[in-house]
Coordinates of C-alpha atoms in Angstrom, one line a residue:
G1 CA -14.6 -72.0 -11.6
Y2 CA -14.9 -75.8 -11.0
A3 CA -13.1 -79.0 -12.3
R4 CA -14.8 -80.8 -15.0
V5 CA -14.8 -84.7 -14.4
M6 CA -14.0 -86.7 -17.6
R7 CA -15.5 -90.1 -18.2
D8 CA -14.3 -92.7 -20.7
D9 CA -17.8 -93.0 -21.9
P10 CA -18.8 -90.0 -24.1
S11 CA -22.5 -90.7 -23.7
E12 CA -22.2 -91.0 -20.0
S13 CA -19.8 -88.0 -19.6
A14 CA -22.4 -85.2 -20.4
D15 CA -24.9 -86.3 -17.9
S16 CA -22.2 -87.2 -15.2
N17 CA -20.3 -83.8 -15.9
E18 CA -23.4 -81.9 -15.6
T19 CA -24.1 -83.6 -12.2
A20 CA -20.6 -83.3 -11.2
D21 CA -20.5 -79.6 -12.2
S22 CA -23.8 -78.8 -10.4
S23 CA -23.1 -80.6 -7.3
E24 CA -19.6 -79.2 -7.0
T25 CA -20.8 -75.8 -7.8
Y26 CA -23.3 -75.9 -5.2
Q27 CA -21.0 -77.1 -2.7
D28 CA -18.7 -74.2 -3.4
L29 CA -21.7 -71.8 -3.2
A30 CA -22.7 -73.4 0.1
A31 CA -19.1 -73.1 1.5
A32 CA -19.0 -69.3 0.6
R33 CA -22.3 -68.7 1.6
T34 CA -21.5 -70.1 5.0
H35 CA -18.9 -67.3 5.6
D36 CA -21.2 -64.6 4.2
S37 CA -22.6 -62.4 6.8
L38 CA -25.2 -60.5 4.6
D39 CA -28.0 -62.7 5.3
P40 CA -27.5 -65.4 8.2
D41 CA -31.1 -66.7 7.6
V42 CA -30.3 -68.1 4.2
H43 CA -28.1 -71.0 4.1
I44 CA -27.7 -73.6 1.2
G45 CA -27.1 -77.1 2.4
E46 CA -25.9 -80.1 0.6
S47 CA -29.4 -81.5 0.3
D48 CA -30.9 -78.4 -1.3
S49 CA -32.0 -78.7 -4.6
L50 CA -33.6 -76.6 -7.6
V51 CA -37.4 -77.1 -7.2
P52 CA -39.5 -74.8 -9.1
R53 CA -41.4 -72.5 -6.8
P54 CA -44.3 -69.9 -7.7
S55 CA -43.3 -66.3 -7.7
S56 CA -45.6 -65.5 -5.0
E57 CA -43.5 -67.4 -2.5
R58 CA -40.5 -65.3 -3.6
F59 CA -41.3 -61.8 -2.4
H60 CA -42.4 -60.8 1.1
D61 CA -43.9 -57.2 1.7
V62 CA -42.2 -55.3 4.6
G63 CA -43.8 -51.9 4.4
I64 CA -44.6 -48.7 2.5
L65 CA -41.6 -46.5 1.5
G66 CA -43.8 -43.8 0.0
V67 CA -46.9 -42.9 -2.0
G68 CA -47.1 -40.6 -4.7
G69 CA -49.4 -39.5 -7.6
M70 CA -48.5 -42.3 -9.8
G71 CA -48.6 -45.0 -7.2
K72 CA -46.8 -46.3 -4.3
V73 CA -43.3 -47.7 -3.6
E74 CA -43.1 -50.6 -1.1
L75 CA -40.2 -52.4 0.6
I76 CA -40.1 -56.1 -0.1
R77 CA -37.8 -59.0 0.5
D78 CA -36.6 -61.4 -2.2
H79 CA -36.3 -64.7 -0.4
W80 CA -34.7 -66.5 -3.3
I81 CA -31.7 -64.1 -3.4
G82 CA -31.9 -62.7 0.2
R83 CA -32.0 -59.0 -0.3
E84 CA -34.6 -56.1 0.2
L85 CA -35.8 -54.4 -3.0
A86 CA -38.2 -51.5 -3.7
R87 CA -41.1 -52.2 -5.7
K88 CA -42.9 -49.5 -7.5
T89 CA -46.7 -50.1 -8.4
L90 CA -48.9 -48.2 -10.5
G91 CA -51.9 -46.9 -8.5
K92 CA -55.3 -48.5 -9.1
K93 CA -56.9 -45.2 -10.5
R94 CA -54.0 -44.9 -13.0
Q95 CA -54.1 -48.6 -14.2
K96 CA -56.8 -48.1 -16.7
D97 CA -55.3 -44.8 -18.0
A98 CA -53.3 -45.6 -21.1
R99 CA -51.1 -42.6 -20.9
A100 CA -50.3 -43.3 -17.2
L101 CA -49.6 -46.9 -18.0
N102 CA -47.2 -45.9 -21.0
A103 CA -45.5 -43.4 -18.6
F104 CA -45.0 -46.1 -16.0
M105 CA -43.6 -48.5 -18.3
R106 CA -41.2 -46.0 -20.1
E107 CA -39.9 -45.0 -16.5
A108 CA -39.1 -48.5 -16.0
K109 CA -37.4 -49.1 -19.4
V110 CA -35.6 -45.8 -19.3
Q111 CA -34.3 -46.3 -15.8
G112 CA -33.6 -49.9 -16.5
Q113 CA -31.4 -49.0 -19.4
L114 CA -29.4 -46.2 -17.9
D115 CA -26.5 -48.3 -16.4
H116 CA -24.8 -45.8 -14.2
P117 CA -24.1 -45.5 -10.5
A118 CA -26.2 -42.6 -9.9
V119 CA -29.4 -44.1 -11.5
V120 CA -31.1 -46.7 -9.5
P121 CA -31.0 -50.1 -11.2
V122 CA -34.3 -51.7 -12.2
H123 CA -34.2 -55.4 -11.6
D124 CA -37.6 -56.6 -13.0
F125 CA -40.7 -55.7 -14.6
G126 CA -44.2 -57.6 -14.2
F127 CA -47.7 -57.7 -13.2
S128 CA -49.0 -58.6 -9.8
E129 CA -51.7 -61.3 -9.3
S130 CA -54.3 -58.5 -9.4
G131 CA -53.0 -57.2 -12.7
A132 CA -51.1 -54.0 -11.4
P133 CA -48.1 -53.3 -13.2
F134 CA -44.8 -53.1 -11.0
F135 CA -41.0 -53.0 -11.3
T136 CA -38.4 -53.7 -8.8
M137 CA -35.4 -51.7 -8.0
K138 CA -32.4 -51.7 -5.8
R139 CA -33.3 -50.4 -2.3
I140 CA -31.5 -47.4 -1.5
R141 CA -31.0 -45.5 1.8
G142 CA -30.1 -41.9 2.4
R143 CA -31.6 -38.6 2.5
T144 CA -32.7 -36.3 -0.2
L145 CA -30.7 -33.1 -1.1
R146 CA -33.8 -31.2 0.1
E147 CA -33.7 -32.8 3.6
L148 CA -30.0 -32.1 3.8
M149 CA -30.2 -28.5 2.7
D150 CA -33.1 -27.8 5.4
Q151 CA -31.2 -29.1 8.1
E152 CA -30.0 -26.9 11.1
E153 CA -26.5 -27.7 10.3
P154 CA -26.4 -28.8 6.7
P155 CA -23.4 -30.5 5.1
S156 CA -20.4 -28.4 4.0
R157 CA -20.6 -26.5 0.6
R158 CA -17.8 -28.7 -0.6
R159 CA -19.5 -32.0 0.2
L160 CA -22.8 -30.8 -1.5
L161 CA -20.9 -29.6 -4.5
E162 CA -19.0 -33.0 -4.9
A163 CA -22.5 -34.7 -5.0
F164 CA -23.8 -32.1 -7.4
H165 CA -20.9 -32.8 -9.7
R166 CA -21.7 -36.4 -9.8
V167 CA -25.3 -35.7 -10.5
C168 CA -24.1 -33.5 -13.6
L169 CA -22.1 -36.3 -14.8
S170 CA -24.9 -38.8 -14.4
L171 CA -27.2 -36.3 -16.5
D172 CA -24.6 -36.2 -18.9
Y173 CA -24.6 -40.0 -19.3
A174 CA -28.3 -40.1 -19.7
H175 CA -28.0 -37.5 -22.4
A176 CA -25.6 -39.4 -24.3
R177 CA -28.1 -42.2 -24.1
G178 CA -30.8 -40.0 -25.7
V179 CA -32.8 -39.4 -22.5
I180 CA -33.6 -36.1 -20.6
H181 CA -34.9 -36.2 -17.1
R182 CA -37.3 -33.1 -17.2
D183 CA -37.8 -33.2 -13.3
L184 CA -34.6 -32.2 -11.7
K185 CA -35.1 -30.7 -8.2
P186 CA -33.5 -31.3 -4.8
E187 CA -36.1 -33.8 -4.0
N188 CA -35.0 -35.9 -6.7
V189 CA -31.4 -36.2 -5.7
M190 CA -30.6 -38.5 -2.8
L191 CA -27.2 -38.9 -0.9
G192 CA -26.7 -42.5 0.3
D193 CA -25.2 -43.2 3.8
F194 CA -21.9 -44.3 2.5
G195 CA -21.2 -41.5 -0.3
E196 CA -23.7 -42.7 -2.9
V197 CA -25.4 -40.2 -5.1
Y198 CA -28.6 -41.0 -6.9
V199 CA -30.9 -39.3 -9.3
L200 CA -34.5 -40.5 -8.7
D201 CA -38.0 -40.2 -10.3
W202 CA -37.3 -40.9 -14.2
G203 CA -41.2 -40.9 -14.5
I204 CA -41.5 -38.2 -16.9
A205 CA -38.0 -38.6 -18.6
R206 CA -38.5 -38.2 -22.4
L207 CA -36.4 -39.6 -25.2
L208 CA -34.9 -36.7 -27.2
S209 CA -36.3 -38.5 -30.4
E210 CA -39.7 -38.0 -29.2
P211 CA -41.9 -35.2 -30.4
S212 CA -42.5 -31.8 -28.7
D213 CA -43.3 -31.5 -24.9
G214 CA -46.5 -30.6 -23.1
E215 CA -49.5 -32.5 -22.1
A216 CA -52.9 -31.9 -23.9
L217 CA -54.7 -30.9 -20.8
D218 CA -57.2 -28.1 -20.5
M219 CA -55.7 -25.5 -18.0
E220 CA -57.5 -22.4 -18.9
G221 CA -56.7 -19.5 -16.7
I222 CA -53.0 -20.1 -16.4
W223 CA -52.2 -18.3 -19.5
Q224 CA -53.3 -14.7 -20.4
S225 CA -55.8 -15.7 -23.3
S226 CA -57.8 -19.0 -23.7
T227 CA -57.4 -18.4 -27.4
D228 CA -53.5 -18.8 -27.0
A229 CA -52.2 -21.5 -28.9
H230 CA -50.9 -22.8 -25.6
S231 CA -53.9 -22.5 -23.6
K232 CA -55.0 -26.0 -23.8
R233 CA -51.5 -27.3 -23.0
V234 CA -49.9 -27.5 -19.5
P235 CA -46.2 -28.0 -19.1
T236 CA -45.0 -31.5 -17.9
G237 CA -42.8 -31.0 -14.8
T238 CA -42.6 -29.7 -11.2
I239 CA -43.8 -26.1 -10.6
G240 CA -40.7 -23.9 -10.1
Y241 CA -38.4 -26.3 -11.5
M242 CA -39.1 -26.2 -15.0
S243 CA -36.8 -24.6 -18.0
P244 CA -38.4 -21.5 -19.9
E245 CA -38.8 -23.8 -23.1
Q246 CA -40.5 -26.3 -20.8
V247 CA -42.9 -23.8 -19.5
R248 CA -43.8 -23.0 -23.3
C249 CA -44.3 -26.5 -24.0
E250 CA -41.6 -26.3 -26.8
A251 CA -39.2 -29.0 -28.1
L252 CA -36.7 -29.7 -25.5
D253 CA -33.0 -30.9 -25.6
V254 CA -30.2 -31.4 -23.0
T255 CA -30.1 -27.6 -22.1
S256 CA -33.4 -28.0 -20.5
D257 CA -31.8 -30.2 -17.9
V258 CA -28.8 -28.1 -17.6
Y259 CA -31.4 -25.3 -16.8
G260 CA -32.8 -27.8 -14.1
L261 CA -29.2 -28.4 -12.8
G262 CA -28.6 -24.6 -12.4
L263 CA -31.9 -24.4 -10.2
I264 CA -30.3 -26.8 -8.0
L265 CA -27.2 -25.0 -7.9
F266 CA -28.7 -22.0 -7.2
E267 CA -30.3 -23.3 -4.1
L268 CA -27.0 -24.9 -2.9
L269 CA -25.6 -21.6 -3.2
T270 CA -28.3 -19.2 -1.9
K271 CA -30.5 -21.5 0.2
K272 CA -33.5 -19.7 -1.7
R273 CA -35.5 -20.9 -4.5
A274 CA -34.9 -19.3 -8.0
H275 CA -38.8 -18.9 -8.7
P276 CA -41.8 -18.9 -6.5
T277 CA -44.0 -21.9 -6.2
K278 CA -47.4 -20.5 -6.7
L279 CA -49.5 -20.2 -9.9
P280 CA -49.3 -18.1 -12.1
Q281 CA -46.4 -16.2 -10.8
V282 CA -44.1 -19.0 -11.3
F283 CA -44.6 -19.3 -15.0
Y284 CA -43.9 -15.6 -15.6
S285 CA -40.9 -15.7 -13.3
T286 CA -39.5 -18.6 -15.3
L287 CA -39.7 -16.7 -18.6
Q288 CA -37.6 -14.0 -17.1
E289 CA -33.9 -13.8 -16.4
V290 CA -32.8 -15.1 -13.0
P291 CA -30.8 -12.8 -11.0
R292 CA -27.4 -13.9 -10.1
A293 CA -26.9 -16.0 -7.0
S294 CA -24.6 -13.5 -5.4
E295 CA -27.1 -10.8 -5.9
R296 CA -30.0 -12.9 -4.3
A297 CA -27.8 -13.9 -1.2
P298 CA -25.0 -11.3 -0.8
D299 CA -24.4 -12.6 2.7
R300 CA -23.4 -16.0 1.5
D301 CA -20.0 -15.3 0.4
I302 CA -20.7 -17.0 -3.0
P303 CA -17.3 -17.6 -4.8
P304 CA -17.3 -15.7 -8.3
E305 CA -16.4 -19.1 -10.2
L306 CA -19.5 -20.5 -8.8
D307 CA -21.8 -17.5 -9.4
E308 CA -20.6 -17.5 -13.0
A309 CA -21.4 -21.2 -13.6
C310 CA -24.8 -20.7 -12.0
A311 CA -25.7 -17.7 -14.2
Q312 CA -24.5 -19.6 -17.4
A313 CA -26.6 -22.6 -16.5
L314 CA -29.7 -20.4 -15.9
A315 CA -29.4 -18.3 -19.0
L316 CA -32.8 -17.6 -20.4
K317 CA -31.8 -18.1 -23.9
I318 CA -30.7 -21.6 -25.2
E319 CA -27.8 -20.1 -27.0
D320 CA -26.5 -18.3 -24.2
R321 CA -26.7 -21.5 -22.0
L322 CA -23.9 -23.9 -21.0
P323 CA -24.4 -26.6 -23.9
S324 CA -24.2 -29.7 -21.7
A325 CA -24.2 -31.0 -18.2
R326 CA -20.7 -32.3 -18.7
A327 CA -19.7 -28.4 -19.2
L328 CA -21.5 -27.4 -15.9
A329 CA -19.6 -30.3 -14.4
S330 CA -16.2 -29.1 -15.6
L331 CA -17.0 -25.6 -14.1
I332 CA -17.8 -27.4 -10.7
Q333 CA -14.8 -29.6 -10.9
S334 CA -12.4 -26.7 -11.6
Y335 CA -13.7 -24.7 -8.7
L336 CA -13.4 -28.0 -6.5
D337 CA -9.9 -28.5 -7.5
G338 CA -9.1 -24.9 -6.5
D339 CA -11.1 -25.3 -3.3
R340 CA -9.4 -28.6 -2.6
D341 CA -6.1 -26.7 -2.7
L342 CA -7.5 -24.1 -0.5
A343 CA -8.9 -26.6 1.9
L344 CA -5.3 -28.2 2.0
R345 CA -3.8 -25.0 2.7
R346 CA -6.1 -24.3 5.4
D347 CA -5.4 -27.6 7.1
R348 CA -1.5 -27.1 6.9
A349 CA -2.1 -23.8 8.5
A350 CA -4.1 -25.2 11.2
D351 CA -1.5 -27.7 11.9
A352 CA 1.3 -25.0 12.0
L353 CA -0.9 -22.8 14.1
S354 CA -1.4 -25.5 16.5
D355 CA 2.3 -26.3 16.7
A356 CA 3.2 -22.7 17.1
T357 CA 0.9 -22.3 20.0
S358 CA 2.2 -25.2 21.8
L359 CA 6.0 -24.1 21.3
L360 CA 5.1 -20.5 22.1
A361 CA 3.5 -21.8 25.6
E362 CA 6.8 -23.7 26.3
A363 CA 8.8 -20.7 25.6
R364 CA 6.9 -18.7 28.0
T365 CA 7.2 -21.4 30.7
T366 CA 10.8 -22.5 30.3
G367 CA 12.3 -19.3 28.8
D368 CA 13.9 -21.5 26.2
E369 CA 14.3 -18.9 23.1
T370 CA 14.8 -21.8 20.6
K371 CA 11.2 -22.9 21.3
R372 CA 10.3 -19.1 20.6
R373 CA 12.3 -19.3 17.3
A374 CA 10.5 -22.7 16.4
A375 CA 7.1 -21.1 17.1
G376 CA 8.2 -18.2 14.7
Q377 CA 8.9 -20.5 12.0
K378 CA 5.8 -22.6 12.4
L379 CA 3.9 -19.2 12.4
A380 CA 5.5 -18.1 9.3
L381 CA 4.5 -21.3 7.5
A382 CA 0.9 -20.8 8.7
L383 CA 0.8 -17.3 7.6
A384 CA 2.0 -18.4 4.2
F385 CA -0.7 -20.9 3.7
A386 CA -3.6 -18.7 5.3
P387 CA -2.6 -15.0 5.3
Q388 CA -6.0 -13.9 6.0
D389 CA -6.7 -16.3 8.9
A390 CA -7.7 -14.6 12.1
G391 CA -6.2 -17.1 14.4
V392 CA -2.8 -16.9 12.7
R393 CA -2.8 -13.1 12.7
Q394 CA -3.7 -13.0 16.5
T395 CA -1.0 -15.5 17.5
L396 CA 1.6 -13.6 15.4
L397 CA 0.8 -10.4 17.2
E398 CA 1.2 -12.3 20.4
L399 CA 4.6 -13.6 19.5
L400 CA 5.8 -10.1 18.1
T401 CA 4.4 -8.3 21.3
D402 CA 5.4 -10.8 23.9
H403 CA 8.5 -9.8 25.8
P404 CA 10.6 -13.0 26.6
T405 CA 11.6 -13.4 30.1
R406 CA 15.2 -12.5 29.4
V407 CA 16.8 -10.7 26.7
P408 CA 18.1 -13.1 24.0
D409 CA 21.8 -13.4 23.6
E410 CA 21.6 -12.6 20.1
V411 CA 19.9 -9.2 21.1
R412 CA 22.5 -8.5 23.7
E413 CA 25.2 -9.1 21.2
Q414 CA 23.5 -6.7 18.7
L415 CA 23.0 -4.1 21.4
A416 CA 26.6 -4.3 22.5
A417 CA 27.8 -4.1 18.8
E418 CA 25.7 -0.8 18.5
R419 CA 27.1 0.6 21.8
V420 CA 30.6 0.0 20.5
R421 CA 29.8 1.8 17.2
R422 CA 28.2 4.7 19.2
V423 CA 31.2 4.9 21.6
R424 CA 33.8 4.9 18.7
R425 CA 31.9 7.7 17.0
S426 CA 31.8 9.8 19.9
L427 CA 35.5 9.1 20.8
L428 CA 36.4 10.2 17.2
F429 CA 34.6 13.5 17.9
A430 CA 36.2 14.0 21.3
S431 CA 39.6 13.4 19.9
S432 CA 38.9 16.2 17.4
L433 CA 37.6 18.4 20.3
Y434 CA 40.6 17.9 22.3
A435 CA 43.1 18.5 19.6
A436 CA 41.2 21.8 18.6
L437 CA 41.2 22.9 22.3
G438 CA 45.1 22.1 22.6
I439 CA 45.8 23.9 19.5
G440 CA 43.7 26.7 20.3
A441 CA 45.5 27.2 23.6
A442 CA 48.8 27.0 22.1
C443 CA 48.1 29.7 19.6
L444 CA 46.7 32.0 22.4
L445 CA 50.1 31.7 24.4
L446 CA 52.3 32.0 21.3
L447 CA 50.6 34.7 19.5
S448 CA 49.9 36.9 22.6
D449 CA 52.1 38.7 24.8
Y450 CA 51.0 36.5 27.8
V451 CA 53.9 35.6 30.3
I452 CA 53.6 32.0 31.3
A453 CA 54.0 32.5 35.1
D454 CA 53.6 28.8 35.9
R455 CA 55.1 26.7 33.3
T456 CA 54.5 23.5 35.2
M457 CA 50.8 24.1 35.4
V458 CA 50.6 24.9 31.5
G459 CA 52.7 22.0 30.8
A460 CA 50.4 19.6 32.9
G461 CA 47.3 21.2 30.9
F462 CA 48.9 20.5 27.6
V463 CA 49.9 17.1 28.6
S464 CA 46.3 16.3 29.8
I465 CA 44.9 17.7 26.5
A466 CA 47.5 15.4 24.5
I467 CA 46.6 12.5 26.6
S468 CA 42.8 13.0 26.1
A469 CA 43.1 13.3 22.3
I470 CA 45.5 10.5 21.9
G471 CA 43.7 8.4 24.4
S472 CA 40.3 8.9 22.6
L473 CA 41.9 7.5 19.4
V474 CA 43.5 4.5 21.2
I475 CA 40.3 3.5 23.2
R476 CA 38.2 3.9 19.9
R477 CA 40.5 1.1 18.5
L478 CA 39.6 -1.3 21.3
K479 CA 37.6 -4.1 20.7
Q480 CA 35.3 -3.6 23.6
P481 CA 35.8 -0.1 25.1
S482 CA 35.0 -0.4 28.8
D483 CA 33.7 2.1 31.2
V484 CA 37.1 2.0 33.1
H485 CA 38.8 3.2 29.9
L486 CA 36.2 5.9 29.6
G487 CA 36.4 7.0 33.0
V488 CA 40.1 7.4 33.0
L489 CA 39.7 9.5 29.6
Y490 CA 37.2 11.6 31.5
L491 CA 39.6 12.4 34.4
F492 CA 42.4 13.5 32.2
S493 CA 39.8 15.7 30.1
C494 CA 38.8 17.4 33.4
V495 CA 42.3 18.3 34.1
A496 CA 42.5 19.7 30.7
I497 CA 39.5 21.9 31.4
A498 CA 40.8 22.8 34.8
V499 CA 44.1 24.2 33.1
L500 CA 42.1 26.1 30.6
S501 CA 40.0 27.7 33.3
R502 CA 43.3 28.8 35.1
I503 CA 44.4 30.4 31.7
T504 CA 41.1 32.2 30.6
S505 CA 39.3 32.6 34.1
P506 CA 35.6 33.4 34.1
W507 CA 35.4 33.7 30.4
V508 CA 35.2 30.0 30.2
L509 CA 31.9 30.1 32.3
V510 CA 29.9 31.6 29.5
P511 CA 30.8 29.2 26.8
V512 CA 30.3 26.4 28.8
L513 CA 26.8 27.5 29.8
V514 CA 26.0 28.2 26.2
I515 CA 27.3 25.1 25.0
T516 CA 25.4 23.1 27.7
N517 CA 22.0 24.9 27.2
T518 CA 22.4 24.1 23.4
F519 CA 23.3 20.6 23.8
G520 CA 20.1 20.0 26.0
Y521 CA 17.9 21.4 23.1
L522 CA 19.9 19.4 20.8
L523 CA 18.7 16.1 22.6
I524 CA 15.2 17.1 22.4
G525 CA 14.8 18.9 19.1
G526 CA 14.0 18.0 15.6
P527 CA 16.3 18.0 12.6
S528 CA 15.5 21.7 11.7
L529 CA 16.1 22.8 15.4
R530 CA 19.3 21.0 15.5
R531 CA 20.7 22.6 12.5
F532 CA 19.6 25.9 13.9
L533 CA 21.1 25.3 17.2
V534 CA 24.4 24.4 15.7
V535 CA 24.6 27.7 13.8
M536 CA 23.6 29.9 16.9
S537 CA 26.2 28.1 19.2
V538 CA 28.9 29.1 16.8
L539 CA 27.4 32.7 16.8
L540 CA 26.4 33.3 20.5
V541 CA 29.7 32.8 22.3
P542 CA 31.5 35.5 20.2
A543 CA 28.4 37.7 20.4
F544 CA 28.4 37.7 24.3
A545 CA 32.1 38.5 24.2
F546 CA 31.7 41.4 21.9
F547 CA 28.6 42.5 23.8
D548 CA 30.6 42.5 27.0
Q549 CA 33.3 44.7 25.4
W550 CA 31.5 47.1 23.1
G551 CA 27.9 46.6 24.3
G552 CA 27.9 49.7 26.4
G553 CA 28.5 50.2 30.0
V554 CA 31.3 48.7 32.0
A555 CA 33.1 45.6 30.8
T556 CA 32.8 42.6 33.0
A557 CA 36.4 41.6 32.2
S558 CA 39.3 43.6 31.3
V559 CA 42.9 42.6 30.8
S560 CA 46.1 44.4 31.9
A561 CA 49.5 43.7 32.8
S562 CA 48.7 42.6 36.2
G563 CA 46.2 40.1 35.1
V564 CA 42.4 39.8 34.2
I565 CA 40.1 42.3 36.2
V566 CA 36.3 41.0 36.5
T567 CA 33.8 43.5 37.3
S568 CA 30.1 42.6 37.8
Q569 CA 27.8 45.2 35.9
M570 CA 24.7 44.1 37.6
V571 CA 25.6 44.0 41.4
Q572 CA 28.2 45.9 43.3
G573 CA 29.3 45.9 47.0
A574 CA 31.8 44.5 49.4
G575 CA 30.2 41.0 48.8
V576 CA 30.3 40.9 45.2
G577 CA 33.7 39.0 45.4
W578 CA 31.9 36.1 47.0
L579 CA 29.3 35.8 44.1
F580 CA 32.2 34.3 42.1
F581 CA 32.6 31.6 44.7
A582 CA 28.9 30.9 44.5
V583 CA 28.7 30.6 40.7
P584 CA 30.4 27.5 40.4
M585 CA 28.5 25.8 43.2
I586 CA 25.2 27.1 41.5
A587 CA 26.5 26.1 38.0
A588 CA 27.5 22.7 39.5
V589 CA 23.9 22.1 40.7
V590 CA 22.2 23.4 37.5
F591 CA 24.7 21.2 35.5
A592 CA 23.8 18.1 37.6
I593 CA 20.1 18.8 37.0
F594 CA 20.7 18.8 33.2
L595 CA 22.8 15.7 33.3
Y596 CA 20.1 13.8 35.1
S597 CA 17.6 14.9 32.6
A598 CA 20.1 14.0 29.7
I599 CA 20.7 10.7 31.4
D600 CA 17.0 9.8 31.5
F601 CA 16.6 10.9 27.9
L602 CA 19.5 8.8 26.9
E603 CA 18.3 5.7 28.9
R604 CA 14.9 6.1 27.3
S605 CA 16.8 6.4 23.8
D606 CA 18.7 3.0 24.7
L607 CA 15.6 1.3 25.6
I608 CA 13.9 2.3 22.3
V609 CA 17.0 1.2 20.5
A610 CA 16.8 -2.1 22.5
Q611 CA 13.0 -2.5 21.6
H612 CA 13.9 -2.0 18.2
E613 CA 16.6 -4.6 18.0
L614 CA 14.3 -7.0 19.9
Q615 CA 11.7 -6.2 17.1
R616 CA 14.2 -7.1 14.6
W617 CA 15.0 -10.2 16.5
R618 CA 11.4 -11.2 16.6
F619 CA 11.1 -10.8 12.8
R620 CA 14.2 -12.8 12.3
Q621 CA 12.5 -15.8 14.1
L622 CA 9.8 -15.9 11.2
L623 CA 12.5 -16.3 8.6
P624 CA 14.4 -19.5 7.5
E625 CA 17.8 -20.0 9.2
G626 CA 20.6 -18.0 7.5
V627 CA 17.9 -15.6 6.1
G628 CA 16.9 -13.9 9.2
S629 CA 20.5 -12.9 10.2
K630 CA 20.6 -10.6 7.2
L631 CA 17.4 -8.8 8.0
E632 CA 17.9 -5.0 7.7
M633 CA 15.7 -2.2 8.4
P634 CA 16.7 0.4 6.1
A635 CA 13.9 2.9 7.2
M636 CA 15.6 3.0 10.7
R637 CA 19.1 4.4 9.4
R638 CA 19.8 8.0 10.1
G639 CA 18.3 10.5 7.5
Q640 CA 15.9 8.0 6.2
L641 CA 13.2 8.3 8.7
R642 CA 11.1 11.4 8.9

């Protein structure tokens, strides 16, 4: 605003005020214009004054922007305001055509009255010195939707859909003002350089209050019969972009533009035209149902929401079609809202994946397992945001299969705890075994007529058995049973076995071999075989004893008052006695081979357990702190995995 100067003389005040107002206003404009960088050639100084000038001095022709059937569009410069405009002039051949002149004037009026950001504003309408009608518009810059779609690398589907959504809203605005466009196509949609969206060419726009459509032109040959009621009328619009009722020259409503919007959406989704562009096939195609976009372009991965929206916009019957452009805009917006969420999730997943990759690389380089855990946490986040992302899955696979440079302390603790549990279970079984052997040996001596020849040896044997049984229970209760404890216990058990061998002599060999052989198959057999071996081990040892005594022939061992007499049934001779000295040596070698195989098997079993625990640890890295420690794998428990 500006300050009003008050005078004492009222009569003098008006003129003076007007002069002061004008002078001060122009000074303000001049000051503001000095800092305006839009047009450095235009400057309003203090000496400038408003002098009437002819309009011919106002505009200067710059060049031709385009030429069409109705005329041409030129780029002009408005020297009075300092801006560039687009001037559309009716062609010379059309100037004497009343219908063309009316259509030209209607375009200017319709476009000028649609005050919407997506409609190019009309500034002026008039006649040139030669009498040619023209109207000036805002000069816009950008590329048409057709040009963008035909690029080798077109914009993303999301960007095109956002622009299409704005086009739908602009058409809904025009419909609310009682105007239908009738010529919607990708060439008439322009995207500006700064995000603007414009709907162009309102040249054949029609008011809803106007009568039925179609031009009274003679186009015989397009329709099957020249006697047809429509044979003398041709639809108004662009070939391949008209609605069925537009082709039939029927009265139109807003759903005709909805069909045109559906054709544009169809091309956005499929990169194919819905109808051919040649006569007369295009008319017959328009009067048929349009196949779904997903059927025409199955390789384009068209979302079902957009496929359905396009199908509803292109319904052949008006009653089946979307009722308004806003209804189509709402469907597009609903998809964009979901797609925006999907895009956000993808961005979050990409950021988490990038962080996880960096952390995993650091963990490999430094061996810092905290980095590996942090990488697992980031990967879990990325997996939650984008479970189908190939990059996330690949990195997750690398994390789960990548062996750390050293076994994590947490895994070591778990393995140590598992070993303690295994040792304690074994010691419980060993204690029971030693107790059973001791009770059995005592019963043998007490219930038979044996005479104890060496009480010291027998006493040492029973003491060793007792120490082994009690020691097993004691060691089992230790927090960390060590190899030293187990080694001492093993020595006492060996003393017990030696004493038993002194009592029963060679009969001990057969049960030991049977049990050892059975134990080997227990290590490698399945559940069914293991149950079978347990039953057979109980039956085989007595069976061999009974076979020796009553199986026929000479018994290999007999008991008399003088002792146990061992006789070989298979070999005889003076050197047979030496055979029994060789048997322990052969048995020792065989047993050593068996033990080596058993150790290899057990070590591999320990490795499997370690890998299993390491895998559990890796999975725990993917879970939040405090949750991963509770991770269990019930399927790995005994009796649940088959």
